Coordinates of N, CA and C in Angstrom, one line a residue:
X159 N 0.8 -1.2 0.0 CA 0.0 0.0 0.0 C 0.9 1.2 0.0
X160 N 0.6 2.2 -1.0 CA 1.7 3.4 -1.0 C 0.9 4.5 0.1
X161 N 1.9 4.8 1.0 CA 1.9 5.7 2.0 C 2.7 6.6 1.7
X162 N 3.0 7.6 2.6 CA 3.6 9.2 2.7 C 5.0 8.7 3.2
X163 N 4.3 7.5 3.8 CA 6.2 6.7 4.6 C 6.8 6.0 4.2
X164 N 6.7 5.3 3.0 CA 7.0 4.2 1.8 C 8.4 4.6 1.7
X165 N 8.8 6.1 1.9 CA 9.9 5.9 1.3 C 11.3 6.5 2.8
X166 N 10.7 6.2 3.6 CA 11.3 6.4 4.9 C 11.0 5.3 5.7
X167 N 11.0 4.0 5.5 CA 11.2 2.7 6.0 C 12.7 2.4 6.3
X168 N 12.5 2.2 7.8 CA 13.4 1.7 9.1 C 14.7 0.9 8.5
X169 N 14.3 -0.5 7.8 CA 14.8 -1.3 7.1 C 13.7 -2.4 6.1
X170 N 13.9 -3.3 6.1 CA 12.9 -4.2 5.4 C 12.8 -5.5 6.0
X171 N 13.0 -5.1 7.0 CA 12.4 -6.6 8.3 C 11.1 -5.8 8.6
X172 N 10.6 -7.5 8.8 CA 9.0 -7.7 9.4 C 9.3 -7.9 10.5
X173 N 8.3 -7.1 11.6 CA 8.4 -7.4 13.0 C 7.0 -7.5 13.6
X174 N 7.1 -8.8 14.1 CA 6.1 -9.1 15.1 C 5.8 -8.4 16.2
X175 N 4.4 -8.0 16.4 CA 4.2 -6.8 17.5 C 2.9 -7.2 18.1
X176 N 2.5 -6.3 19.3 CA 0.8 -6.9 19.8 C 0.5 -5.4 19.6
X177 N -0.7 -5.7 19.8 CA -1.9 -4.3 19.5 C -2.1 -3.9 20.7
X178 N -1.5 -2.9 21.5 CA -1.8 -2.3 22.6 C -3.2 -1.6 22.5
X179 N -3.3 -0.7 22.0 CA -4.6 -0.5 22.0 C -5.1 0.1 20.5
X180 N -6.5 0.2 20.4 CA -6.9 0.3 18.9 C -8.8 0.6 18.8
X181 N -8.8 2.4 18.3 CA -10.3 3.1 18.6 C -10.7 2.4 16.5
X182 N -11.5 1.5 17.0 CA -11.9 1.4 15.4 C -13.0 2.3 15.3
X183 N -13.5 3.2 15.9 CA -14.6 4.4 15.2 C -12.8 5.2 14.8
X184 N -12.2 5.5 15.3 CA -11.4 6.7 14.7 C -10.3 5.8 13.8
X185 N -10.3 4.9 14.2 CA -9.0 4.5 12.8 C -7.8 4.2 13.2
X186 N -7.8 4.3 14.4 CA -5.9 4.3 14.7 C -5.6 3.5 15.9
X187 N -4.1 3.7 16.6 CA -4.2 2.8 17.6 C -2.4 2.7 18.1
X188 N -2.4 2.0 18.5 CA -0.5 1.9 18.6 C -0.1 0.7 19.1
X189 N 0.9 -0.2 18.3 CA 1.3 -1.4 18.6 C 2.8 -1.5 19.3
X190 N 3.1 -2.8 20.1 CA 4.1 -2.2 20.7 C 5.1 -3.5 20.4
X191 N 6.0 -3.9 19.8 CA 7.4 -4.4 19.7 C 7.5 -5.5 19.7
X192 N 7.6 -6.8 19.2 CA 8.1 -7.8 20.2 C 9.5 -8.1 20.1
X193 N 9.9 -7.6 19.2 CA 11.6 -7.6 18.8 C 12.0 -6.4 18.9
X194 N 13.2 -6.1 19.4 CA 13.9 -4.9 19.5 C 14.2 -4.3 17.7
X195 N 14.7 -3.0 18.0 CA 14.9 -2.6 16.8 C 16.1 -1.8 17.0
X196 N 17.5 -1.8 16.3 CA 18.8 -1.6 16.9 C 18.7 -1.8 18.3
X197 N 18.5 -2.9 18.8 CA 19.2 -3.3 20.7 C 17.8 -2.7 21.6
X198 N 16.8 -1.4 20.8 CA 15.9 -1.1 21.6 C 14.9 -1.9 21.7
X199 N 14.7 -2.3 22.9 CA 13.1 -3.2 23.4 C 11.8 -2.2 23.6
X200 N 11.4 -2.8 23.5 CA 9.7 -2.2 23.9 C 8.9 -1.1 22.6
X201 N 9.7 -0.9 21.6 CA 9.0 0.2 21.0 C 7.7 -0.1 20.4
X202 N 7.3 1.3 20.5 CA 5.7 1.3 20.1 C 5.7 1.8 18.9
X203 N 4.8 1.9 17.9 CA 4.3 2.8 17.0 C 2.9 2.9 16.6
X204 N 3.0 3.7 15.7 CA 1.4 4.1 15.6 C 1.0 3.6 14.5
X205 N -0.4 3.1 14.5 CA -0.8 2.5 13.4 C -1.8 3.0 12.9
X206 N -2.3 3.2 11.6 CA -3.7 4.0 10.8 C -4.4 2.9 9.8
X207 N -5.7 2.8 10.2 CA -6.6 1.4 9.4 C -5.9 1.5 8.2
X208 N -5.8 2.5 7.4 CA -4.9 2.2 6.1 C -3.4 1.6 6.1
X209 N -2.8 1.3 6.8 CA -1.5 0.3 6.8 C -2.1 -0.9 7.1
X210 N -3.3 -1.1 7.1 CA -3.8 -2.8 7.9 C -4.4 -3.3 6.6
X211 N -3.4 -4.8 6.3 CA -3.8 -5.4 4.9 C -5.4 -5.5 5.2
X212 N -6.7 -5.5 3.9 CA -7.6 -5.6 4.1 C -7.9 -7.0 3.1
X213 N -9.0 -7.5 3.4 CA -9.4 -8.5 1.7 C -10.7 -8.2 1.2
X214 N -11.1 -8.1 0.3 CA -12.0 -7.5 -0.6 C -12.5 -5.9 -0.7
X215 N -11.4 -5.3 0.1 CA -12.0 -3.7 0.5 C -12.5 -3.4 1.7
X216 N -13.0 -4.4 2.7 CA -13.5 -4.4 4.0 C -12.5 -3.7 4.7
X217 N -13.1 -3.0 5.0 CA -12.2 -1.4 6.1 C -11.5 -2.9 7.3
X218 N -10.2 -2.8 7.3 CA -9.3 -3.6 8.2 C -9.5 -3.0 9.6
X219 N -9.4 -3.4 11.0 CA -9.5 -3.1 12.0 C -8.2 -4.0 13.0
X220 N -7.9 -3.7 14.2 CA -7.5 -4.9 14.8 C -7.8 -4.7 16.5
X221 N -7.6 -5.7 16.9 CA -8.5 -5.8 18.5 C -7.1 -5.7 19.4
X222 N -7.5 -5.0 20.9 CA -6.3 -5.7 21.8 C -5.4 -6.5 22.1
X223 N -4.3 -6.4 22.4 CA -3.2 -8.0 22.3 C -4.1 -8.6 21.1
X224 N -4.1 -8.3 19.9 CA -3.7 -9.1 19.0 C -1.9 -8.9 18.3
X225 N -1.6 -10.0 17.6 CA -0.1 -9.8 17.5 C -0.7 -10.4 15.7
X226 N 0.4 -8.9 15.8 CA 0.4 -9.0 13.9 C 2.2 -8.8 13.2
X227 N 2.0 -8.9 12.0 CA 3.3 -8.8 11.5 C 3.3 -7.1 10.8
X228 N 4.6 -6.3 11.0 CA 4.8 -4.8 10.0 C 6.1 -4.8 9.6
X229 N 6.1 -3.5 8.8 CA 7.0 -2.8 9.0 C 7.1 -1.9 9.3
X230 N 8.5 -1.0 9.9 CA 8.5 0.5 10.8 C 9.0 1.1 9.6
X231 N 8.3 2.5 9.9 CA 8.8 4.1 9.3 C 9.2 5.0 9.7
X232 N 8.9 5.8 9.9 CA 9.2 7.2 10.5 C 8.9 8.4 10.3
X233 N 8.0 9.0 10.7 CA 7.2 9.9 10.4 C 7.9 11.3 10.6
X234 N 7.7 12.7 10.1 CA 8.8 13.8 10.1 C 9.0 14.0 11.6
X235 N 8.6 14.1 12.2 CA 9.2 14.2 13.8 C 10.0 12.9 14.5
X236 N 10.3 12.0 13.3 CA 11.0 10.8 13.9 C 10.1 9.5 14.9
X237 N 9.0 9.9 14.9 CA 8.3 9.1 15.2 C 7.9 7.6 14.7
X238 N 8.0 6.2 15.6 CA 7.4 4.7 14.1 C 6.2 5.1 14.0
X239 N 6.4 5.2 12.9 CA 4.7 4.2 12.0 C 5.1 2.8 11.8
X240 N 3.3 2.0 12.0 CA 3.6 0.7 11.5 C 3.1 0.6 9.8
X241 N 3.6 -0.1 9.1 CA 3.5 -0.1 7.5 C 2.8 -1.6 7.2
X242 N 2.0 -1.9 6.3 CA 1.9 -3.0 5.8 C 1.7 -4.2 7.4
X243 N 0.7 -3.6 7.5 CA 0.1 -4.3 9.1 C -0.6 -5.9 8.6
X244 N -0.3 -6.8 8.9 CA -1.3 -7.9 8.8 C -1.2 -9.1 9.8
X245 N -2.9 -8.9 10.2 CA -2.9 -9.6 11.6 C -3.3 -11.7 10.8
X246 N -3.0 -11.6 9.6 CA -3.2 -12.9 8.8 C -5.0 -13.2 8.7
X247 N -5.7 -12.7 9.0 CA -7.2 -12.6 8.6 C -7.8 -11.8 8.1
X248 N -7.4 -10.4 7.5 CA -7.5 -9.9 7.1 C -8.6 -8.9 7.4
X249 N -9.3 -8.8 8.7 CA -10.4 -8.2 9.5 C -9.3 -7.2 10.6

């Protein structure tokens, strides 16, 4: 999916993470880490329904402690985004 952050990706490792928390009326949410990323544990980033793989067009969503696969970006204040979110169901 082409995003604003497509072209400020972290590296091109997939990282497994859980869904801390996630408002599906507003779209967004923030997932947090399960692998370090240079030596750092714990990070979070933020995720927007549009990084969440969807199947047939169904607006993607995902629930608490669910654990999905991404990738990180970085958004202009250096902030992660998660990219290319897929929790493997595609809901």
């Amino acid at each position: 999916m082409a995003t604003k952050y497509n072209s400020k990706l972290v590296n091109d490792t997939v990282y497994v993470a859980g869904t801390k928390f996630y408002n599906r009326k507003k779209g967004f949410g923030r997932l947090v880490l399960q692998t370090s990323v240079d030596g750092v544990e714990n990070i979070e980033a933020f995720v927007h329904y549009t990084a969440i793989q969807a199947n047939d067009g169904v607006r993607a969503y995902l629930t608490q402690n669910e654990i999905v696969t991404c990738q990180l970006a970085k958004d202009e204040k250096g902030r992660f985004v998660a990219l290319n979110v897929d929790s493997g169901h595609g809901l």
